[in-house]
Amino acid sequence: MNSENPDKSWYRQYDEEPLFPKHEVIKTLHGFLDYAGYSLLPEKPVGFMKPDISAVCKDKKKKDEIIFVVREGVNEAVEGFRELAAAKCFRHNKIDYVLALPPVSEHYLIEFLIEQEEWFFPIKDHLFQLWLVNPEKDKVDCLIGWPRNDDFKHYFSNPNLVGFSGYIANKATQKMMDEEF
């Protein structure tokens, strides 16, 4: 049990130090969303939670809305996805739900998603997205999931990173098959 913080004793804690503070990730996301044609919405609660960022793009006769929960690392990811799940209780599948993190250890991320923990399929099942935001390089990438607005492919710094999701899905499926047989 995690004696320092009993609320976090039920999932693994990684030995990580945040590369960037939350406010820098938010600032970078603001610039990225503006560049991609999105407008920031006023801060207001969505059900039981209050997103760090809400944005909308009104284009081509449809409205694409995204809410973001921004956290500083893998250790805060479960809490971030819990916040998104709370919002989804109220908005259902009408908007995009994104957990945004600064660059994190690939090793810790893989452990979190499929090896030590098993969060990948619940994240995919709920259509949540995981974006990595690098304030130093002013880059944003979608690692898991994909926005409803397919035009984002023109704005992410490396759209091929979405292949990471396929890699994780294959490893997770293989792990499940190995456990069954």
Tab-separated table of C-alpha atoms in Angstrom:
chain	number	residue	atom	x	y	z
A	1	MET	CA	0.000	0.000	0.000
A	2	ASN	CA	1.167	3.505	-0.754
A	3	SER	CA	1.513	5.018	2.734
A	4	GLU	CA	2.373	8.513	1.472
A	5	ASN	CA	-0.848	8.825	-0.486
A	6	PRO	CA	-3.447	6.146	0.301
A	7	ASP	CA	-5.746	7.379	-2.504
A	8	LYS	CA	-3.197	6.140	-5.041
A	9	SER	CA	-2.488	2.755	-3.454
A	10	TRP	CA	-4.690	0.791	-5.839
A	11	TYR	CA	-2.649	1.500	-8.962
A	12	ARG	CA	1.046	1.558	-9.674
A	13	GLN	CA	3.128	4.679	-9.099
A	14	TYR	CA	6.086	5.277	-11.398
A	15	ASP	CA	9.397	6.864	-10.502
A	16	GLU	CA	8.952	9.886	-12.754
A	17	GLU	CA	9.559	13.592	-12.518
A	18	PRO	CA	7.338	15.822	-14.672
A	19	LEU	CA	9.229	17.311	-17.611
A	20	PHE	CA	6.918	20.320	-17.845
A	21	PRO	CA	4.416	21.861	-15.446
A	22	LYS	CA	0.728	21.714	-16.241
A	23	HIS	CA	0.467	25.428	-17.093
A	24	GLU	CA	3.099	25.080	-19.854
A	25	VAL	CA	1.241	22.134	-21.391
A	26	ILE	CA	-1.999	24.151	-21.299
A	27	LYS	CA	-0.326	27.168	-22.923
A	28	THR	CA	1.066	24.984	-25.725
A	29	LEU	CA	-2.347	23.375	-26.261
A	30	HIS	CA	-3.978	26.814	-26.502
A	31	GLY	CA	-1.599	27.752	-29.324
A	32	PHE	CA	-2.066	24.408	-31.072
A	33	LEU	CA	-5.854	24.598	-30.932
A	34	ASP	CA	-5.828	28.147	-32.288
A	35	TYR	CA	-3.539	27.032	-35.123
A	36	ALA	CA	-5.907	24.122	-35.889
A	37	GLY	CA	-8.911	26.474	-36.123
A	38	TYR	CA	-10.435	25.881	-32.707
A	39	SER	CA	-11.799	28.516	-30.354
A	40	LEU	CA	-11.492	28.191	-26.603
A	41	LEU	CA	-14.755	27.989	-24.707
A	42	PRO	CA	-15.370	29.615	-21.327
A	43	GLU	CA	-14.374	27.459	-18.387
A	44	LYS	CA	-17.408	25.701	-16.980
A	45	PRO	CA	-18.121	22.337	-15.393
A	46	VAL	CA	-19.171	19.325	-17.427
A	47	GLY	CA	-21.190	17.276	-15.011
A	48	PHE	CA	-19.052	16.253	-12.059
A	49	MET	CA	-15.807	17.724	-13.374
A	50	LYS	CA	-14.294	20.883	-14.798
A	51	PRO	CA	-12.039	20.422	-17.831
A	52	ASP	CA	-8.716	22.206	-18.031
A	53	ILE	CA	-9.557	23.268	-21.600
A	54	SER	CA	-12.714	23.198	-23.706
A	55	ALA	CA	-12.542	24.091	-27.380
A	56	VAL	CA	-14.822	24.081	-30.399
A	57	CYS	CA	-14.381	24.201	-34.160
A	58	LYS	CA	-17.409	25.275	-36.146
A	59	ASP	CA	-16.674	24.319	-39.695
A	60	LYS	CA	-18.320	22.550	-42.618
A	61	LYS	CA	-21.830	22.612	-41.145
A	62	LYS	CA	-20.787	20.721	-38.028
A	63	LYS	CA	-19.426	21.543	-34.633
A	64	ASP	CA	-16.503	19.592	-33.206
A	65	GLU	CA	-15.974	20.042	-29.489
A	66	ILE	CA	-13.086	18.753	-27.388
A	67	ILE	CA	-12.470	18.791	-23.674
A	68	PHE	CA	-9.039	18.288	-22.164
A	69	VAL	CA	-7.792	17.106	-18.833
A	70	VAL	CA	-4.117	18.016	-18.493
A	71	ARG	CA	-1.844	16.113	-16.152
A	72	GLU	CA	1.921	16.120	-15.571
A	73	GLY	CA	2.732	12.425	-16.013
A	74	VAL	CA	1.756	8.770	-16.079
A	75	ASN	CA	1.187	8.786	-12.304
A	76	GLU	CA	-1.738	11.170	-12.790
A	77	ALA	CA	-3.187	9.422	-15.861
A	78	VAL	CA	-5.725	7.255	-14.010
A	79	GLU	CA	-7.119	10.311	-12.242
A	80	GLY	CA	-7.228	12.179	-15.562
A	81	PHE	CA	-9.159	9.412	-17.301
A	82	ARG	CA	-11.497	9.235	-14.300
A	83	GLU	CA	-12.254	12.941	-14.819
A	84	LEU	CA	-12.969	12.324	-18.511
A	85	ALA	CA	-15.263	9.413	-17.621
A	86	ALA	CA	-17.190	11.705	-15.268
A	87	ALA	CA	-17.693	14.202	-18.098
A	88	LYS	CA	-18.763	11.459	-20.483
A	89	CYS	CA	-21.640	10.588	-18.129
A	90	PHE	CA	-23.162	13.917	-19.150
A	91	ARG	CA	-21.983	14.520	-22.730
A	92	HIS	CA	-21.881	10.884	-23.904
A	93	ASN	CA	-20.259	10.436	-27.339
A	94	LYS	CA	-21.077	13.940	-28.558
A	95	ILE	CA	-17.583	15.378	-27.993
A	96	ASP	CA	-13.934	14.301	-27.913
A	97	TYR	CA	-12.285	13.533	-24.569
A	98	VAL	CA	-8.522	14.034	-24.340
A	99	LEU	CA	-5.982	13.376	-21.623
A	100	ALA	CA	-2.967	15.564	-22.408
A	101	LEU	CA	0.432	14.779	-20.910
A	102	PRO	CA	3.883	16.226	-21.436
A	103	PRO	CA	6.454	13.801	-22.902
A	104	VAL	CA	6.621	10.743	-20.651
A	105	SER	CA	8.759	7.613	-20.463
A	106	GLU	CA	7.744	5.217	-23.227
A	107	HIS	CA	8.584	2.330	-20.906
A	108	TYR	CA	6.275	3.629	-18.160
A	109	LEU	CA	3.534	4.330	-20.684
A	110	ILE	CA	3.665	0.780	-22.057
A	111	GLU	CA	3.630	-0.626	-18.509
A	112	PHE	CA	0.668	1.590	-17.658
A	113	LEU	CA	-1.287	0.613	-20.767
A	114	ILE	CA	-0.683	-3.134	-20.995
A	115	GLU	CA	2.055	-4.696	-18.902
A	116	GLN	CA	1.716	-3.871	-15.200
A	117	GLU	CA	-1.687	-2.257	-15.548
A	118	GLU	CA	-4.307	-2.923	-18.208
A	119	TRP	CA	-5.799	0.416	-19.135
A	120	PHE	CA	-5.475	0.291	-22.933
A	121	PHE	CA	-8.777	-1.400	-23.817
A	122	PRO	CA	-10.905	0.653	-21.392
A	123	ILE	CA	-9.358	3.823	-22.851
A	124	LYS	CA	-10.125	2.647	-26.402
A	125	ASP	CA	-13.605	1.343	-25.485
A	126	HIS	CA	-14.593	4.753	-24.146
A	127	LEU	CA	-13.110	6.551	-27.176
A	128	PHE	CA	-10.752	8.540	-24.976
A	129	GLN	CA	-7.643	10.027	-26.528
A	130	LEU	CA	-4.126	10.443	-25.204
A	131	TRP	CA	-2.124	13.377	-26.530
A	132	LEU	CA	1.502	14.153	-25.788
A	133	VAL	CA	2.360	17.850	-25.654
A	134	ASN	CA	5.942	19.103	-25.782
A	135	PRO	CA	6.090	22.803	-24.811
A	136	GLU	CA	9.830	23.011	-25.488
A	137	LYS	CA	9.459	21.899	-29.116
A	138	ASP	CA	5.952	23.357	-29.483
A	139	LYS	CA	4.655	19.985	-30.719
A	140	VAL	CA	1.462	18.041	-30.114
A	141	ASP	CA	0.853	14.401	-31.031
A	142	CYS	CA	-2.104	12.063	-30.715
A	143	LEU	CA	-0.887	8.752	-29.313
A	144	ILE	CA	-4.123	6.865	-28.675
A	145	GLY	CA	-7.501	7.438	-30.296
A	146	TRP	CA	-8.250	10.031	-32.941
A	147	PRO	CA	-10.334	13.214	-32.951
A	148	ARG	CA	-13.682	13.225	-34.741
A	149	ASN	CA	-12.353	16.096	-36.831
A	150	ASP	CA	-10.073	14.235	-39.228
A	151	ASP	CA	-8.466	17.533	-40.289
A	152	PHE	CA	-6.275	17.247	-37.198
A	153	LYS	CA	-3.994	14.958	-39.203
A	154	HIS	CA	-2.647	18.135	-40.814
A	155	TYR	CA	-1.727	19.697	-37.475
A	156	PHE	CA	-0.176	16.962	-35.345
A	157	SER	CA	3.604	17.017	-35.551
A	158	ASN	CA	3.835	13.266	-36.247
A	159	PRO	CA	0.519	11.693	-37.339
A	160	ASN	CA	2.309	8.349	-37.750
A	161	LEU	CA	2.544	8.065	-33.959
A	162	VAL	CA	-1.038	6.856	-34.052
A	163	GLY	CA	0.598	3.575	-35.126
A	164	PHE	CA	1.722	3.291	-31.497
A	165	SER	CA	-1.885	2.461	-30.679
A	166	GLY	CA	-1.801	-0.452	-33.132
A	167	TYR	CA	1.420	-1.717	-31.582
A	168	ILE	CA	-0.092	-1.541	-28.094
A	169	ALA	CA	-3.301	-3.241	-29.290
A	170	ASN	CA	-1.281	-6.123	-30.759
A	171	LYS	CA	0.763	-6.534	-27.568
A	172	ALA	CA	-2.360	-6.372	-25.388
A	173	THR	CA	-4.169	-8.940	-27.531
A	174	GLN	CA	-1.152	-11.239	-27.424
A	175	LYS	CA	-0.986	-10.870	-23.642
A	176	MET	CA	-4.671	-11.799	-23.320
A	177	MET	CA	-4.224	-14.837	-25.563
A	178	ASP	CA	-1.165	-15.972	-23.597
A	179	GLU	CA	-3.142	-15.726	-20.350
A	180	GLU	CA	-6.070	-17.730	-21.753
A	181	PHE	CA	-4.018	-20.637	-23.070
